[in-house]
CSV table of C-alpha atoms in Angstrom, one decimal:
chain,number,residue,atom,x,y,z
H,1,MET,CA,10.5,7.4,0.1
H,2,ASP,CA,9.3,3.8,-0.6
H,3,PHE,CA,11.7,1.8,-2.7
H,4,GLY,CA,9.4,-1.3,-2.5
H,5,LEU,CA,9.0,-2.4,-6.1
H,6,SER,CA,12.4,-1.4,-7.3
H,7,VAL,CA,14.2,-3.3,-4.5
H,8,LEU,CA,12.1,-6.4,-5.2
H,9,ILE,CA,12.8,-6.3,-8.9
H,10,ALA,CA,16.5,-5.7,-8.2
H,11,MET,CA,16.5,-8.8,-6.0
H,12,LYS,CA,14.9,-10.8,-8.7
H,13,ALA,CA,17.5,-9.5,-11.2
H,14,THR,CA,20.3,-10.6,-8.9
H,15,PHE,CA,18.8,-14.1,-8.4
H,16,LEU,CA,18.5,-14.5,-12.2
H,17,LEU,CA,22.0,-13.3,-12.7
H,18,LEU,CA,23.3,-15.8,-10.2
H,19,ALA,CA,21.3,-18.6,-11.8
H,20,PHE,CA,22.8,-17.6,-15.2
H,21,ALA,CA,26.3,-17.8,-13.8
H,22,TYR,CA,25.7,-21.1,-12.2
H,23,LEU,CA,24.3,-22.7,-15.3
H,24,ARG,CA,27.1,-21.3,-17.4
H,25,THR,CA,29.7,-22.9,-15.0
H,26,LEU,CA,28.0,-26.2,-15.6
H,27,GLY,CA,28.4,-25.8,-19.3
H,28,PHE,CA,24.8,-25.0,-20.2
H,29,THR,CA,25.6,-21.8,-22.0
H,30,LEU,CA,22.6,-21.7,-24.4
H,31,LEU,CA,20.2,-22.7,-21.6
H,32,SER,CA,21.5,-19.9,-19.4
H,33,LEU,CA,21.1,-17.1,-21.9
H,34,PRO,CA,17.3,-16.5,-21.3
H,35,LEU,CA,18.2,-16.1,-17.6
H,36,LEU,CA,20.8,-13.4,-18.5
H,37,TYR,CA,18.2,-11.6,-20.6
H,38,ALA,CA,15.6,-11.8,-17.9
H,39,SER,CA,18.1,-10.4,-15.4
H,40,LEU,CA,19.0,-7.5,-17.6
H,41,VAL,CA,15.3,-6.7,-18.2
H,42,SER,CA,14.6,-6.8,-14.4
H,43,MET,CA,17.5,-4.5,-13.7
H,44,LEU,CA,16.3,-2.0,-16.2
H,45,LEU,CA,12.8,-2.1,-14.7
H,46,SER,CA,14.3,-1.8,-11.2
H,47,ILE,CA,15.8,1.5,-12.3
H,48,ALA,CA,12.7,2.7,-14.1
H,49,SER,CA,10.5,2.0,-11.1
H,50,HIS,CA,12.8,3.8,-8.7
H,51,PRO,CA,10.8,6.7,-7.0
H,52,LEU,CA,13.4,9.3,-8.3
H,53,LEU,CA,12.7,8.2,-11.9
H,54,ASN,CA,9.2,6.7,-11.9
H,55,LEU,CA,8.9,5.9,-15.6
H,56,PRO,CA,5.9,3.5,-16.0
H,57,MET,CA,5.6,4.6,-19.6
H,58,LEU,CA,8.8,2.6,-20.3
H,59,LEU,CA,6.6,-0.5,-20.6
H,60,GLY,CA,4.7,1.2,-23.5
H,61,LYS,CA,1.2,0.5,-22.4
H,62,ASN,CA,-1.3,2.2,-24.8
H,63,PRO,CA,-4.2,4.4,-23.7
H,64,ASP,CA,-6.6,1.7,-24.7
H,65,GLY,CA,-4.9,-0.8,-22.3
H,66,THR,CA,-3.0,-2.8,-24.9
H,67,PHE,CA,0.7,-3.4,-25.2
H,68,PRO,CA,2.6,-2.9,-28.5
H,69,ILE,CA,4.4,-5.9,-30.0
H,70,TRP,CA,7.9,-4.5,-29.2
H,71,SER,CA,7.0,-4.2,-25.5
H,72,LEU,CA,5.6,-7.7,-25.3
H,73,ILE,CA,8.8,-9.0,-26.8
H,74,MET,CA,11.3,-6.8,-25.1
H,75,PHE,CA,9.8,-7.0,-21.6
H,76,SER,CA,8.3,-10.5,-21.9
H,77,PRO,CA,10.1,-11.9,-18.9
H,78,TYR,CA,8.4,-9.3,-16.7
H,79,LEU,CA,5.0,-8.8,-18.3
H,80,TYR,CA,4.2,-12.5,-18.6
H,81,PHE,CA,5.5,-13.2,-15.1
H,82,VAL,CA,3.4,-10.5,-13.4
H,83,ARG,CA,0.3,-11.8,-15.3
H,84,GLY,CA,0.8,-15.3,-14.2
H,85,PHE,CA,1.7,-14.3,-10.6
H,86,SER,CA,-1.3,-12.1,-10.3
H,87,VAL,CA,-3.7,-14.8,-11.4
H,88,LEU,CA,-2.1,-17.4,-9.1
H,89,ARG,CA,-2.0,-15.1,-6.1
H,90,ARG,CA,-5.7,-14.2,-6.5
H,91,LEU,CA,-6.6,-17.9,-6.8
H,92,TRP,CA,-4.5,-18.8,-3.8
H,93,SER,CA,-5.7,-16.0,-1.6
H,94,GLY,CA,-9.4,-16.5,-2.3
H,95,GLU,CA,-10.0,-12.8,-2.2
H,96,ALA,CA,-13.2,-11.4,-3.8
H,97,PRO,CA,-12.5,-10.0,-7.3
H,98,PHE,CA,-14.1,-6.7,-6.3
H,99,SER,CA,-15.9,-4.9,-3.5
H,100,GLU,CA,-18.8,-2.5,-3.9
H,101,ILE,CA,-18.0,0.5,-1.7
H,102,ARG,CA,-21.2,2.4,-2.4
H,103,GLU,CA,-23.9,1.7,-4.9
H,104,GLY,CA,-22.2,1.7,-8.3
H,105,LEU,CA,-18.7,2.3,-7.0
H,106,TYR,CA,-16.4,-0.8,-7.1
H,107,VAL,CA,-12.8,-1.3,-6.4
H,108,GLY,CA,-10.9,-4.5,-7.0
H,109,GLY,CA,-8.1,-6.5,-8.6
H,110,TRP,CA,-7.2,-7.0,-12.3
H,111,PRO,CA,-10.2,-8.5,-14.1
H,112,TYR,CA,-8.4,-11.1,-16.2
H,113,SER,CA,-11.7,-12.8,-17.1
H,114,PRO,CA,-15.3,-11.5,-17.6
H,115,GLU,CA,-16.6,-13.0,-14.3
H,116,LYS,CA,-14.1,-10.8,-12.4
H,117,LEU,CA,-15.9,-7.7,-13.6
H,118,PRO,CA,-18.7,-6.0,-11.6
H,119,PRO,CA,-22.2,-6.1,-13.0
H,120,GLY,CA,-23.9,-3.2,-14.9
H,121,ASN,CA,-21.4,-2.5,-17.7
H,122,PRO,CA,-19.2,-0.3,-15.5
H,123,ALA,CA,-16.8,2.4,-16.7
H,124,ILE,CA,-13.2,1.2,-15.9
H,125,VAL,CA,-10.3,3.0,-14.4
H,126,ASP,CA,-7.2,0.9,-14.8
H,127,CYS,CA,-4.3,1.9,-12.5
H,128,THR,CA,-1.8,-0.6,-13.7
H,129,CYS,CA,1.1,-0.2,-16.1
H,130,GLU,CA,2.0,-3.9,-16.3
H,131,LEU,CA,-1.3,-5.6,-16.9
H,132,PRO,CA,-3.3,-5.6,-20.1
H,133,ARG,CA,-6.9,-4.7,-20.6
H,134,ASN,CA,-9.1,-7.7,-21.4
H,135,LEU,CA,-10.2,-7.4,-25.0
H,136,GLU,CA,-13.6,-8.7,-24.0
H,137,PHE,CA,-14.1,-5.4,-22.2
H,138,SER,CA,-13.7,-3.2,-25.3
H,139,GLY,CA,-17.3,-2.1,-25.1
H,140,HIS,CA,-16.7,-0.5,-21.6
H,141,ALA,CA,-15.7,3.2,-21.1
H,142,TYR,CA,-12.1,3.0,-20.1
H,143,LEU,CA,-9.4,5.2,-18.7
H,144,CYS,CA,-5.8,4.1,-18.0
H,145,ILE,CA,-3.5,5.9,-15.5
H,146,PRO,CA,-0.4,3.7,-15.7
H,147,THR,CA,1.3,3.4,-12.3
H,148,TRP,CA,3.9,1.0,-10.9
H,149,ASP,CA,2.9,-1.5,-8.4
H,150,THR,CA,3.4,-0.3,-4.8
H,151,ARG,CA,3.3,3.3,-6.0
H,152,ALA,CA,0.4,5.8,-5.8
H,153,PRO,CA,-0.7,7.6,-9.0
H,154,GLN,CA,0.5,11.1,-9.4
H,155,PRO,CA,-1.8,13.8,-8.0
H,156,ARG,CA,-2.6,15.1,-11.5
H,157,GLU,CA,-3.5,11.6,-12.6
H,158,ILE,CA,-5.8,11.0,-9.6
H,159,GLU,CA,-7.5,14.4,-10.3
H,160,SER,CA,-8.0,13.4,-14.0
H,161,ALA,CA,-9.4,10.0,-13.0
H,162,VAL,CA,-11.7,11.5,-10.5
H,163,TRP,CA,-13.0,14.1,-12.9
H,164,TRP,CA,-13.6,11.3,-15.5
H,165,ALA,CA,-15.3,9.0,-13.0
H,166,CYS,CA,-17.6,11.8,-11.7
H,167,ARG,CA,-18.8,12.5,-15.3
H,168,LYS,CA,-19.6,8.8,-15.7
H,169,ARG,CA,-21.4,8.7,-12.4
H,170,ALA,CA,-23.5,11.7,-13.4
H,171,GLN,CA,-24.7,9.5,-16.3
H,172,LYS,CA,-25.6,6.8,-13.8
H,173,ILE,CA,-22.8,4.5,-15.0
H,174,PRO,CA,-21.1,2.3,-12.4
H,175,ILE,CA,-17.4,2.8,-11.8
H,176,PHE,CA,-14.8,0.0,-11.4
H,177,ILE,CA,-11.3,1.1,-10.3
H,178,TYR,CA,-8.7,-1.6,-10.3
H,179,CYS,CA,-5.0,-2.4,-9.9
H,180,ALA,CA,-3.3,-5.7,-9.6
H,181,TYR,CA,-4.9,-6.8,-6.3
H,182,GLY,CA,-7.3,-4.0,-5.4
H,183,HIS,CA,-5.3,-2.8,-2.3
H,184,GLY,CA,-3.0,0.0,-3.3
H,185,ARG,CA,-3.2,2.1,-6.5
H,186,SER,CA,-6.9,1.6,-7.0
H,187,VAL,CA,-7.7,2.4,-3.3
H,188,ALA,CA,-5.8,5.7,-3.6
H,189,VAL,CA,-8.0,6.7,-6.6
H,190,MET,CA,-11.2,5.4,-5.0
H,191,CYS,CA,-10.5,7.5,-1.8
H,192,ALA,CA,-10.3,10.6,-3.9
H,193,LEU,CA,-13.5,9.7,-5.7
H,194,LEU,CA,-15.4,9.1,-2.5
H,195,VAL,CA,-14.4,12.5,-1.2
H,196,ALA,CA,-15.3,14.2,-4.5
H,197,LEU,CA,-18.7,12.6,-4.4
H,198,ASN,CA,-19.2,13.6,-0.8
H,199,VAL,CA,-19.5,9.9,0.3
H,200,ALA,CA,-16.6,10.5,2.7
H,201,GLU,CA,-15.4,13.6,4.5
H,202,ASP,CA,-11.7,13.0,3.9
H,203,TRP,CA,-9.2,10.5,2.7
H,204,LYS,CA,-8.8,8.9,6.1
H,205,ASN,CA,-12.5,8.1,6.4
H,206,ALA,CA,-12.6,7.1,2.8
H,207,GLU,CA,-9.8,4.6,3.3
H,208,LYS,CA,-11.5,3.1,6.4
H,209,LEU,CA,-14.8,2.7,4.5
H,210,ILE,CA,-13.0,0.9,1.7
H,211,ARG,CA,-11.0,-1.4,4.1
H,212,ASP,CA,-14.2,-2.3,5.9
H,213,LYS,CA,-16.1,-3.1,2.7
H,214,GLU,CA,-13.1,-5.1,1.3
H,215,ALA,CA,-13.0,-7.2,4.5
H,216,LEU,CA,-16.8,-7.8,4.4
H,217,TYR,CA,-16.6,-8.9,0.7
H,218,SER,CA,-13.6,-11.1,1.3
H,219,ASN,CA,-15.4,-12.9,4.2
H,220,GLU,CA,-18.5,-13.4,2.1
H,221,PHE,CA,-16.5,-14.6,-0.9
H,222,SER,CA,-14.6,-17.2,1.1
H,223,SER,CA,-17.6,-18.5,3.0
H,224,PRO,CA,-18.9,-21.9,1.8
């Protein structure tokens, strides 16, 4: 059982709580209160993302990829942090925003701007529960299977996403499957899709194909 995300968020909650206590001892009571709130939010999300609970719906992401106002307010310390961190990490790593695994089949990271989206008006499968859909993509066919970072979507969700994507491919529509960075959740769904479309014999071969393509695109993207 992989506790990855829940442990990381719990560590963040502990750090924020210690920072709150330290500032309070210095007499900065009001200044320390946001740290206390952020710590409590992080602890709640650490529990909700635990594999035994696995409650991505806690964040309230809508089927259209937007977040309700109450969620943006209540979970603001987490939601805005992961957005900023995702953008900065992508900029720092220099990774390609997406990779074309086969003609019309793309996998990649969160498309926070239009230039991060593959060409051809693709249908989008969003595997994140923490990142919003860019409103500029409202004209694209869209399916959200909200999943915690470092977790794989549930089998029924993968099956639903593959069935939906196969229908779009039958209409000659490109498919773009994404998560935060294009390495975990989105790869799991793409593997299943490659097998369903008979591009790969099994998940192992599908994953190898994806990793090889991602490495190729990353090298091309970072070349001068």
